[in-house]
GROMACS .gro file of C-alpha atoms in nm:
model
  422
    1MET     CA    1  -2.279   1.948  -2.413
    2LEU     CA    2  -2.056   1.769  -2.160
    3HIS     CA    3  -2.215   1.594  -1.864
    4LYS     CA    4  -2.012   1.574  -1.544
    5PHE     CA    5  -1.951   1.208  -1.468
    6PRO     CA    6  -2.015   1.094  -1.110
    7ILE     CA    7  -1.654   1.008  -1.032
    8SER     CA    8  -1.740   0.891  -0.681
    9LYS     CA    9  -1.948   0.619  -0.843
   10LEU     CA   10  -1.675   0.538  -1.094
   11THR     CA   11  -1.401   0.444  -0.850
   12LEU     CA   12  -1.408   0.094  -0.991
   13ALA     CA   13  -1.247  -0.228  -0.881
   14LEU     CA   14  -0.998  -0.205  -1.163
   15LEU     CA   15  -0.851   0.107  -1.007
   16THR     CA   16  -0.844  -0.027  -0.652
   17LEU     CA   17  -0.667  -0.357  -0.712
   18PRO     CA   18  -0.285  -0.364  -0.703
   19LEU     CA   19  -0.087  -0.381  -1.022
   20ALA     CA   20  -0.006  -0.750  -1.000
   21SER     CA   21   0.350  -0.752  -1.131
   22LEU     CA   22   0.520  -1.088  -1.113
   23THR     CA   23   0.855  -1.140  -0.946
   24HIS     CA   24   0.984  -1.367  -1.224
   25ALA     CA   25   0.841  -1.162  -1.511
   26ALA     CA   26   1.093  -0.879  -1.533
   27GLY     CA   27   1.395  -0.859  -1.311
   28LEU     CA   28   1.285  -0.836  -0.948
   29ASP     CA   29   0.976  -0.622  -1.013
   30ARG     CA   30   0.694  -0.705  -0.774
   31SER     CA   31   0.441  -0.436  -0.674
   32GLY     CA   32   0.452  -0.201  -0.975
   33GLN     CA   33   0.513   0.093  -0.734
   34ASP     CA   34   0.159   0.225  -0.775
   35VAL     CA   35   0.082   0.583  -0.660
   36SER     CA   36  -0.292   0.587  -0.740
   37ALA     CA   37  -0.383   0.629  -0.371
   38PHE     CA   38  -0.229   0.977  -0.371
   39LEU     CA   39  -0.422   1.073  -0.686
   40GLN     CA   40  -0.765   1.013  -0.528
   41ASP     CA   41  -0.994   1.302  -0.435
   42GLY     CA   42  -1.038   1.429  -0.079
   43THR     CA   43  -0.924   1.222   0.218
   44TYR     CA   44  -0.842   0.868   0.116
   45ALA     CA   45  -0.692   0.557   0.278
   46GLU     CA   46  -0.639   0.201   0.154
   47ALA     CA   47  -0.502  -0.134   0.264
   48VAL     CA   48  -0.425  -0.387  -0.011
   49TYR     CA   49  -0.325  -0.753   0.011
   50THR     CA   50  -0.199  -0.949  -0.293
   51TYR     CA   51  -0.123  -1.320  -0.325
   52LEU     CA   52   0.048  -1.483  -0.624
   53ASP     CA   53   0.076  -1.854  -0.700
   54VAL     CA   54   0.265  -1.939  -1.018
   55ASP     CA   55   0.404  -2.258  -1.172
   56VAL     CA   56   0.751  -2.215  -1.321
   57SER     CA   57   0.864  -2.563  -1.426
   58GLY     CA   58   1.117  -2.675  -1.682
   59HIS     CA   59   1.416  -2.898  -1.756
   60ASP     CA   60   1.786  -2.860  -1.693
   61ASN     CA   61   2.048  -2.884  -1.967
   62LYS     CA   62   2.176  -3.236  -2.029
   63LEU     CA   63   2.507  -3.071  -2.119
   64VAL     CA   64   2.501  -2.900  -1.774
   65ALA     CA   65   2.591  -2.546  -1.890
   66ASN     CA   66   2.661  -2.490  -2.257
   67ASP     CA   67   2.597  -2.269  -2.559
   68THR     CA   68   2.375  -2.554  -2.681
   69TYR     CA   69   2.066  -2.675  -2.497
   70VAL     CA   70   1.972  -3.045  -2.480
   71LYS     CA   71   1.665  -3.133  -2.275
   72GLY     CA   72   1.759  -3.289  -1.942
   73ASN     CA   73   1.590  -3.364  -1.609
   74LYS     CA   74   1.283  -3.189  -1.467
   75THR     CA   75   1.348  -2.895  -1.237
   76GLY     CA   76   1.016  -2.912  -1.054
   77ASP     CA   77   0.823  -2.593  -0.978
   78ILE     CA   78   1.091  -2.343  -0.874
   79ALA     CA   79   0.854  -2.049  -0.807
   80GLU     CA   80   0.745  -2.024  -0.446
   81SER     CA   81   0.408  -1.858  -0.385
   82TYR     CA   82   0.433  -1.519  -0.219
   83ASP     CA   83   0.220  -1.236  -0.088
   84PHE     CA   84   0.274  -0.870  -0.013
   85PHE     CA   85   0.093  -0.564   0.121
   86ARG     CA   86   0.039  -0.207   0.012
   87TYR     CA   87  -0.094   0.081   0.223
   88GLY     CA   88  -0.169   0.441   0.141
   89VAL     CA   89  -0.319   0.749   0.302
   90LYS     CA   90  -0.376   1.093   0.152
   91THR     CA   91  -0.555   1.414   0.247
   92ASP     CA   92  -0.598   1.769   0.119
   93ILE     CA   93  -0.453   2.045   0.338
   94ASN     CA   94  -0.655   2.298   0.138
   95ASP     CA   95  -0.766   2.337  -0.225
   96THR     CA   96  -0.400   2.374  -0.334
   97PHE     CA   97  -0.183   2.140  -0.124
   98SER     CA   98  -0.213   1.767  -0.054
   99ILE     CA   99   0.001   1.527   0.147
  100GLY     CA  100   0.024   1.149   0.145
  101VAL     CA  101   0.221   0.848   0.268
  102LEU     CA  102   0.254   0.522   0.070
  103TYR     CA  103   0.397   0.184   0.170
  104ASP     CA  104   0.471  -0.104  -0.067
  105GLU     CA  105   0.711  -0.394  -0.128
  106PRO     CA  106   0.850  -0.305  -0.472
  107PHE     CA  107   1.118  -0.566  -0.550
  108GLY     CA  108   1.173  -0.926  -0.453
  109ALA     CA  109   1.229  -1.288  -0.551
  110GLU     CA  110   1.139  -1.628  -0.411
  111ALA     CA  111   1.276  -1.930  -0.600
  112ALA     CA  112   1.388  -2.280  -0.502
  113TYR     CA  113   1.493  -2.584  -0.707
  114SER     CA  114   1.425  -2.939  -0.593
  115GLY     CA  115   1.441  -3.295  -0.724
  116ASN     CA  116   1.704  -3.464  -0.939
  117ASN     CA  117   1.862  -3.197  -1.160
  118ASN     CA  118   2.170  -2.982  -1.213
  119PHE     CA  119   2.057  -2.725  -0.953
  120VAL     CA  120   2.061  -2.976  -0.665
  121SER     CA  121   2.377  -3.141  -0.526
  122ARG     CA  122   2.378  -3.513  -0.610
  123GLN     CA  123   2.590  -3.824  -0.569
  124GLY     CA  124   2.854  -3.848  -0.840
  125ASP     CA  125   2.816  -3.491  -0.969
  126ALA     CA  126   3.193  -3.436  -0.956
  127ASP     CA  127   3.249  -3.731  -1.188
  128LYS     CA  128   3.004  -3.590  -1.445
  129ILE     CA  129   3.200  -3.268  -1.497
  130THR     CA  130   3.410  -3.284  -1.813
  131VAL     CA  131   3.587  -3.046  -2.048
  132THR     CA  132   3.283  -3.049  -2.279
  133ASP     CA  133   3.078  -2.896  -1.998
  134GLN     CA  134   3.298  -2.585  -2.026
  135VAL     CA  135   3.391  -2.586  -1.659
  136THR     CA  136   3.727  -2.640  -1.494
  137GLY     CA  137   3.877  -2.882  -1.247
  138LEU     CA  138   3.777  -2.633  -0.978
  139ALA     CA  139   3.416  -2.727  -1.042
  140LYS     CA  140   3.495  -3.088  -0.959
  141ALA     CA  141   3.646  -2.982  -0.631
  142ALA     CA  142   3.343  -2.766  -0.552
  143ALA     CA  143   3.099  -3.047  -0.633
  144ALA     CA  144   3.296  -3.289  -0.418
  145GLY     CA  145   3.279  -3.050  -0.122
  146VAL     CA  146   2.901  -2.995  -0.112
  147ALA     CA  147   2.662  -3.200   0.100
  148LEU     CA  148   2.423  -3.417  -0.098
  149GLY     CA  149   2.063  -3.305  -0.144
  150GLU     CA  150   2.123  -2.934  -0.095
  151GLU     CA  151   1.913  -2.714  -0.324
  152THR     CA  152   1.954  -2.382  -0.502
  153ASP     CA  153   1.745  -2.124  -0.316
  154VAL     CA  154   1.709  -1.745  -0.339
  155SER     CA  155   1.505  -1.497  -0.138
  156VAL     CA  156   1.504  -1.118  -0.184
  157ARG     CA  157   1.273  -0.877  -0.003
  158SER     CA  158   1.230  -0.501  -0.012
  159TYR     CA  159   1.013  -0.250   0.174
  160SER     CA  160   0.945   0.109   0.073
  161LEU     CA  161   0.791   0.411   0.246
  162THR     CA  162   0.715   0.723   0.039
  163GLY     CA  163   0.607   1.067   0.154
  164ILE     CA  164   0.442   1.295  -0.105
  165LEU     CA  165   0.355   1.664  -0.114
  166GLY     CA  166   0.138   1.783  -0.402
  167MET     CA  167   0.046   2.130  -0.524
  168LYS     CA  168  -0.249   2.195  -0.756
  169LEU     CA  169  -0.214   2.463  -1.022
  170GLY     CA  170  -0.436   2.645  -1.270
  171GLU     CA  171  -0.757   2.841  -1.243
  172ASN     CA  172  -0.962   2.524  -1.190
  173LYS     CA  173  -0.685   2.332  -1.009
  174ASN     CA  174  -0.669   2.083  -1.296
  175TYR     CA  175  -0.291   2.047  -1.280
  176GLN     CA  176  -0.081   1.905  -0.999
  177ILE     CA  177   0.289   1.861  -0.936
  178TYR     CA  178   0.404   1.632  -0.658
  179ALA     CA  179   0.728   1.503  -0.510
  180GLY     CA  180   0.871   1.351  -0.196
  181PRO     CA  181   1.137   1.135  -0.028
  182VAL     CA  182   1.148   0.754  -0.047
  183GLY     CA  183   1.296   0.529   0.221
  184GLN     CA  184   1.372   0.173   0.111
  185LYS     CA  185   1.499  -0.139   0.290
  186VAL     CA  186   1.647  -0.439   0.104
  187GLU     CA  187   1.764  -0.781   0.230
  188GLY     CA  188   1.838  -1.120   0.074
  189GLU     CA  189   1.983  -1.470   0.088
  190VAL     CA  190   2.130  -1.685  -0.191
  191GLU     CA  191   2.235  -2.051  -0.198
  192LEU     CA  192   2.377  -2.192  -0.524
  193ARG     CA  193   2.387  -2.569  -0.555
  194GLY     CA  194   2.437  -2.822  -0.830
  195ILE     CA  195   2.689  -2.867  -1.111
  196ALA     CA  196   2.508  -2.608  -1.328
  197TYR     CA  197   2.693  -2.341  -1.129
  198GLY     CA  198   3.034  -2.499  -1.186
  199PRO     CA  199   3.291  -2.375  -0.933
  200ALA     CA  200   3.022  -2.161  -0.763
  201ASN     CA  201   2.844  -2.480  -0.653
  202GLY     CA  202   2.816  -2.446  -0.275
  203TYR     CA  203   2.822  -2.065  -0.268
  204ASN     CA  204   2.617  -1.888   0.003
  205ALA     CA  205   2.545  -1.521   0.069
  206VAL     CA  206   2.344  -1.375   0.354
  207MET     CA  207   2.279  -1.002   0.305
  208ALA     CA  208   2.161  -0.811   0.612
  209PRO     CA  209   1.891  -0.544   0.575
  210ASP     CA  210   2.007  -0.203   0.452
  211THR     CA  211   1.800   0.116   0.441
  212ALA     CA  212   1.869   0.396   0.193
  213ALA     CA  213   1.690   0.698   0.050
  214GLY     CA  214   1.567   0.809  -0.291
  215TRP     CA  215   1.296   1.036  -0.425
  216LEU     CA  216   0.980   1.054  -0.633
  217ALA     CA  217   0.838   1.330  -0.856
  218GLY     CA  218   0.536   1.353  -1.084
  219PHE     CA  219   0.281   1.555  -1.273
  220SER     CA  220  -0.094   1.497  -1.310
  221TYR     CA  221  -0.390   1.645  -1.495
  222SER     CA  222  -0.762   1.599  -1.431
  223LYS     CA  223  -1.083   1.698  -1.606
  224PRO     CA  224  -1.378   1.601  -1.383
  225GLU     CA  225  -1.634   1.672  -1.658
  226ILE     CA  226  -1.534   1.349  -1.831
  227ALA     CA  227  -1.374   1.168  -1.535
  228LEU     CA  228  -1.033   1.210  -1.696
  229LYS     CA  229  -0.715   1.169  -1.492
  230ALA     CA  230  -0.360   1.132  -1.620
  231ALA     CA  231  -0.038   1.109  -1.417
  232LEU     CA  232   0.330   1.060  -1.497
  233THR     CA  233   0.549   0.952  -1.203
  234TYR     CA  234   0.927   0.909  -1.186
  235ARG     CA  235   1.111   0.722  -0.909
  236SER     CA  236   1.486   0.753  -0.866
  237GLU     CA  237   1.749   0.484  -0.829
  238ILE     CA  238   1.836   0.396  -0.469
  239ASP     CA  239   2.189   0.287  -0.375
  240HIS     CA  240   2.231   0.024  -0.104
  241LYS     CA  241   2.537  -0.118   0.071
  242LEU     CA  242   2.439  -0.442   0.242
  243ASP     CA  243   2.654  -0.606   0.507
  244ALA     CA  244   2.697  -0.963   0.388
  245TYR     CA  245   2.871  -1.289   0.468
  246GLU     CA  246   2.983  -1.492   0.166
  247SER     CA  247   3.101  -1.853   0.179
  248PHE     CA  248   3.208  -2.119  -0.070
  249SER     CA  249   3.221  -2.498  -0.056
  250PRO     CA  250   3.520  -2.650   0.126
  251GLY     CA  251   3.626  -2.816  -0.199
  252ALA     CA  252   3.648  -2.487  -0.387
  253ILE     CA  253   3.852  -2.325  -0.109
  254GLN     CA  254   4.094  -2.617  -0.087
  255ALA     CA  255   4.142  -2.634  -0.464
  256THR     CA  256   4.235  -2.265  -0.482
  257ARG     CA  257   4.435  -2.261  -0.157
  258GLY     CA  258   4.201  -2.006  -0.006
  259ALA     CA  259   4.161  -1.773  -0.305
  260TRP     CA  260   3.783  -1.816  -0.270
  261ALA     CA  261   3.794  -1.730   0.099
  262ASN     CA  262   3.486  -1.705   0.320
  263GLY     CA  263   3.421  -1.378   0.497
  264ALA     CA  264   3.230  -1.056   0.545
  265SER     CA  265   3.179  -0.811   0.259
  266LYS     CA  266   2.977  -0.511   0.144
  267VAL     CA  267   2.733  -0.581  -0.141
  268LYS     CA  268   2.640  -0.276  -0.346
  269VAL     CA  269   2.290  -0.298  -0.496
  270THR     CA  270   2.120  -0.015  -0.684
  271THR     CA  271   1.746  -0.066  -0.718
  272PRO     CA  272   1.639   0.074  -1.056
  273GLU     CA  273   1.469   0.397  -1.148
  274SER     CA  274   1.122   0.371  -1.303
  275VAL     CA  275   0.852   0.566  -1.485
  276ASN     CA  276   0.478   0.500  -1.442
  277PHE     CA  277   0.201   0.648  -1.654
  278ASP     CA  278  -0.159   0.617  -1.528
  279PHE     CA  279  -0.461   0.722  -1.733
  280GLN     CA  280  -0.839   0.700  -1.704
  281THR     CA  281  -1.134   0.859  -1.883
  282GLY     CA  282  -1.508   0.820  -1.873
  283ILE     CA  283  -1.677   0.676  -2.180
  284ASN     CA  284  -2.025   0.746  -2.046
  285PRO     CA  285  -2.163   0.813  -1.694
  286THR     CA  286  -2.134   0.445  -1.596
  287THR     CA  287  -1.829   0.325  -1.792
  288LEU     CA  288  -1.461   0.402  -1.740
  289ALA     CA  289  -1.155   0.313  -1.951
  290THR     CA  290  -0.808   0.290  -1.797
  291ALA     CA  291  -0.448   0.239  -1.906
  292LYS     CA  292  -0.123   0.183  -1.717
  293VAL     CA  293   0.229   0.185  -1.862
  294ARG     CA  294   0.548   0.113  -1.665
  295TRP     CA  295   0.916   0.122  -1.769
  296VAL     CA  296   1.209  -0.011  -1.566
  297PRO     CA  297   1.569  -0.026  -1.704
  298TRP     CA  298   1.664  -0.371  -1.576
  299SER     CA  299   1.947  -0.386  -1.832
  300ASP     CA  300   2.142  -0.153  -1.599
  301PHE     CA  301   2.087  -0.371  -1.290
  302LYS     CA  302   2.351  -0.602  -1.140
  303ILE     CA  303   2.421  -0.777  -0.812
  304GLU     CA  304   2.795  -0.829  -0.766
  305PRO     CA  305   2.896  -0.964  -0.424
  306PRO     CA  306   3.268  -0.882  -0.395
  307ARG     CA  307   3.396  -1.230  -0.306
  308TYR     CA  308   3.173  -1.409  -0.559
  309SER     CA  309   3.247  -1.167  -0.843
  310GLY     CA  310   3.614  -1.144  -0.750
  311ALA     CA  311   3.646  -1.521  -0.782
  312THR     CA  312   3.425  -1.578  -1.087
  313LYS     CA  313   3.484  -1.242  -1.265
  314LEU     CA  314   3.105  -1.233  -1.319
  315PRO     CA  315   2.799  -1.071  -1.155
  316LEU     CA  316   2.570  -1.294  -0.952
  317VAL     CA  317   2.259  -1.150  -1.125
  318ASN     CA  318   2.220  -0.933  -1.436
  319TYR     CA  319   1.964  -0.877  -1.713
  320SER     CA  320   1.986  -0.792  -2.082
  321ASP     CA  321   1.664  -0.594  -2.153
  322ASP     CA  322   1.452  -0.319  -2.004
  323GLN     CA  323   1.101  -0.394  -1.880
  324TRP     CA  324   0.783  -0.254  -2.034
  325HIS     CA  325   0.446  -0.325  -1.875
  326VAL     CA  326   0.113  -0.224  -2.030
  327GLU     CA  327  -0.234  -0.284  -1.887
  328LEU     CA  328  -0.568  -0.178  -2.035
  329GLY     CA  329  -0.896  -0.196  -1.849
  330LEU     CA  330  -1.267  -0.126  -1.868
  331GLY     CA  331  -1.499  -0.075  -1.572
  332LYS     CA  332  -1.878  -0.069  -1.550
  333LYS     CA  333  -2.108   0.051  -1.269
  334LEU     CA  334  -2.396  -0.198  -1.243
  335ALA     CA  335  -2.567  -0.041  -0.941
  336ASP     CA  336  -2.521   0.259  -0.715
  337ASN     CA  337  -2.295   0.060  -0.484
  338PHE     CA  338  -2.154  -0.211  -0.710
  339SER     CA  339  -1.917  -0.209  -1.009
  340VAL     CA  340  -1.714  -0.462  -1.205
  341SER     CA  341  -1.407  -0.443  -1.425
  342GLY     CA  342  -1.191  -0.638  -1.666
  343SER     CA  343  -0.833  -0.595  -1.781
  344ILE     CA  344  -0.572  -0.731  -2.019
  345GLY     CA  345  -0.199  -0.687  -1.968
  346TRP     CA  346   0.143  -0.750  -2.118
  347ASP     CA  347   0.487  -0.753  -1.960
  348SER     CA  348   0.797  -0.761  -2.181
  349GLY     CA  349   1.022  -0.938  -1.932
  350ALA     CA  350   1.393  -0.856  -1.899
  351GLY     CA  351   1.535  -1.068  -2.179
  352ASP     CA  352   1.565  -1.428  -2.300
  353PRO     CA  353   1.782  -1.605  -2.199
  354THR     CA  354   1.736  -1.468  -1.849
  355SER     CA  355   1.860  -1.549  -1.499
  356SER     CA  356   1.834  -1.913  -1.389
  357LEU     CA  357   1.693  -1.773  -1.062
  358GLY     CA  358   1.386  -1.634  -1.242
  359PRO     CA  359   1.349  -1.799  -1.585
  360VAL     CA  360   1.038  -1.627  -1.727
  361ASP     CA  361   1.030  -1.394  -2.028
  362GLY     CA  362   0.738  -1.165  -1.938
  363TYR     CA  363   0.371  -1.261  -1.947
  364TYR     CA  364   0.021  -1.185  -2.072
  365SER     CA  365  -0.261  -1.142  -1.821
  366VAL     CA  366  -0.639  -1.135  -1.806
  367GLY     CA  367  -0.814  -0.998  -1.498
  368LEU     CA  368  -1.159  -0.954  -1.344
  369GLY     CA  369  -1.256  -0.747  -1.042
  370ALA     CA  370  -1.550  -0.614  -0.843
  371LYS     CA  371  -1.604  -0.330  -0.595
  372TYR     CA  372  -1.880  -0.299  -0.336
  373ASP     CA  373  -1.952   0.026  -0.150
  374MET     CA  374  -2.046  -0.086   0.201
  375THR     CA  375  -2.129   0.268   0.315
  376LYS     CA  376  -2.092   0.622   0.181
  377ASN     CA  377  -1.720   0.618   0.272
  378TRP     CA  378  -1.613   0.254   0.303
  379ALA     CA  379  -1.565   0.008   0.016
  380ILE     CA  380  -1.420  -0.337  -0.040
  381SER     CA  381  -1.274  -0.463  -0.367
  382ALA     CA  382  -1.154  -0.804  -0.482
  383GLY     CA  383  -1.030  -0.956  -0.803
  384GLY     CA  384  -0.794  -1.193  -0.975
  385LYS     CA  385  -0.568  -1.232  -1.276
  386TYR     CA  386  -0.464  -1.528  -1.485
  387LEU     CA  387  -0.101  -1.504  -1.598
  388MET     CA  388   0.032  -1.672  -1.912
  389LEU     CA  389   0.409  -1.679  -1.856
  390GLY     CA  390   0.655  -1.636  -2.140
  391ASP     CA  391   0.890  -1.923  -2.228
  392ALA     CA  392   1.254  -1.863  -2.143
  393LYS     CA  393   1.590  -2.032  -2.118
  394GLY     CA  394   1.769  -1.995  -1.787
  395SER     CA  395   2.125  -1.875  -1.827
  396LEU     CA  396   2.423  -1.830  -1.599
  397PRO     CA  397   2.601  -1.493  -1.568
  398ASN     CA  398   2.861  -1.616  -1.820
  399GLY     CA  399   2.584  -1.656  -2.081
  400LEU     CA  400   2.579  -2.038  -2.090
  401ILE     CA  401   2.236  -2.205  -2.106
  402ALA     CA  402   2.153  -2.411  -1.798
  403SER     CA  403   1.777  -2.476  -1.835
  404ASP     CA  404   1.461  -2.429  -2.039
  405PHE     CA  405   1.113  -2.335  -1.908
  406GLN     CA  406   0.796  -2.355  -2.120
  407ASP     CA  407   0.414  -2.353  -2.095
  408ASN     CA  408   0.392  -2.205  -1.745
  409ASP     CA  409   0.117  -1.999  -1.587
  410GLY     CA  410  -0.004  -1.854  -1.260
  411TYR     CA  411  -0.275  -1.670  -1.069
  412ALA     CA  412  -0.284  -1.344  -0.876
  413PHE     CA  413  -0.551  -1.254  -0.621
  414GLY     CA  414  -0.607  -0.922  -0.446
  415VAL     CA  415  -0.838  -0.769  -0.187
  416LYS     CA  416  -0.860  -0.407  -0.080
  417LEU     CA  417  -1.034  -0.209   0.193
  418SER     CA  418  -1.065   0.164   0.123
  419TYR     CA  419  -1.202   0.479   0.285
  420GLN     CA  420  -1.279   0.806   0.107
  421ASP     CA  421  -1.430   1.133   0.222
  422LYS     CA  422  -1.456   1.407  -0.040
   0.00000   0.00000   0.00000
């Protein structure tokens, strides 16, 4: 005989914390594009804050940029700490239709090199460039035209607002289909410095915010008798055209007689499609098991600013592999108003070698969380994850190895305030 599990008591911390994807782990993935707020029962609202602090340190290539890697100078910690928010609200119109609005910051990057290495402009860099470095005389001109001490720096931000309409089906309303529009804004800045980038040393791009539309669709199934919920959600690609200003070092422009000219351009960026699978089931009336799986085809993603790519014949950013993310969790209710959870996770990354602007090949994670019901409707959750980052070599778009990063780790912390009225 099946016993109906008290789902209201099993809304555990594991389910309320954000999926702490890591900017450098796979492409530009950041929030995990979670839709769990819409899948909650009754009227539900949440506000989530996440903070990540990771150490991504390595060494440059003594050969500057080459098919062969020889350990060079320290890069310092290139990963800047970052935080982001997620909000969601959902309510049932009746026993068939539900509506919701979700906000998150799905994609982004924050990276900066510092110190004495091939990603920072230095005295005498032009003299160090030789034929064995597999760069041309143009690189010498570029290096000579860059101010000393300037550092490679990249910042990408995105913001997403999703509206969802769901319709429950079946005699017991166990099935639900849902869909809705997605509005997304993207902006970014890039500064390439140091002889690792060859003739692109001194390149700058400022990309103004652009807003474009996409869509979301999904299917879910629930069986309250055993606290089972399963959902499959697809998000479409979104095409952006960002107004940008691109500029090169004076040395590069002079050496090519203006072929690498500064000026305005349109940068086309297509943020990738994705598929999320969310699953939970009760093991007994006080214990819940969960699983999350996410797929993103980063191998199809490129950023190709027209002036940069026209001059170099290469994309600014690209990846070789698709991302897979898997997270398994277990939650336990210890008291009527208090529960705890634990999780383990794995992220495949987007290939090794990978971009020198995010040299991490996935990660493993271990997490702990807790949830406290302050009243019948209000709850607060908090938790953290330890991230063991995968070793990776940083490559340039032409495939040459420019750096090596090993034995790095990081921490993610999250806090959430939620309201639910069933």
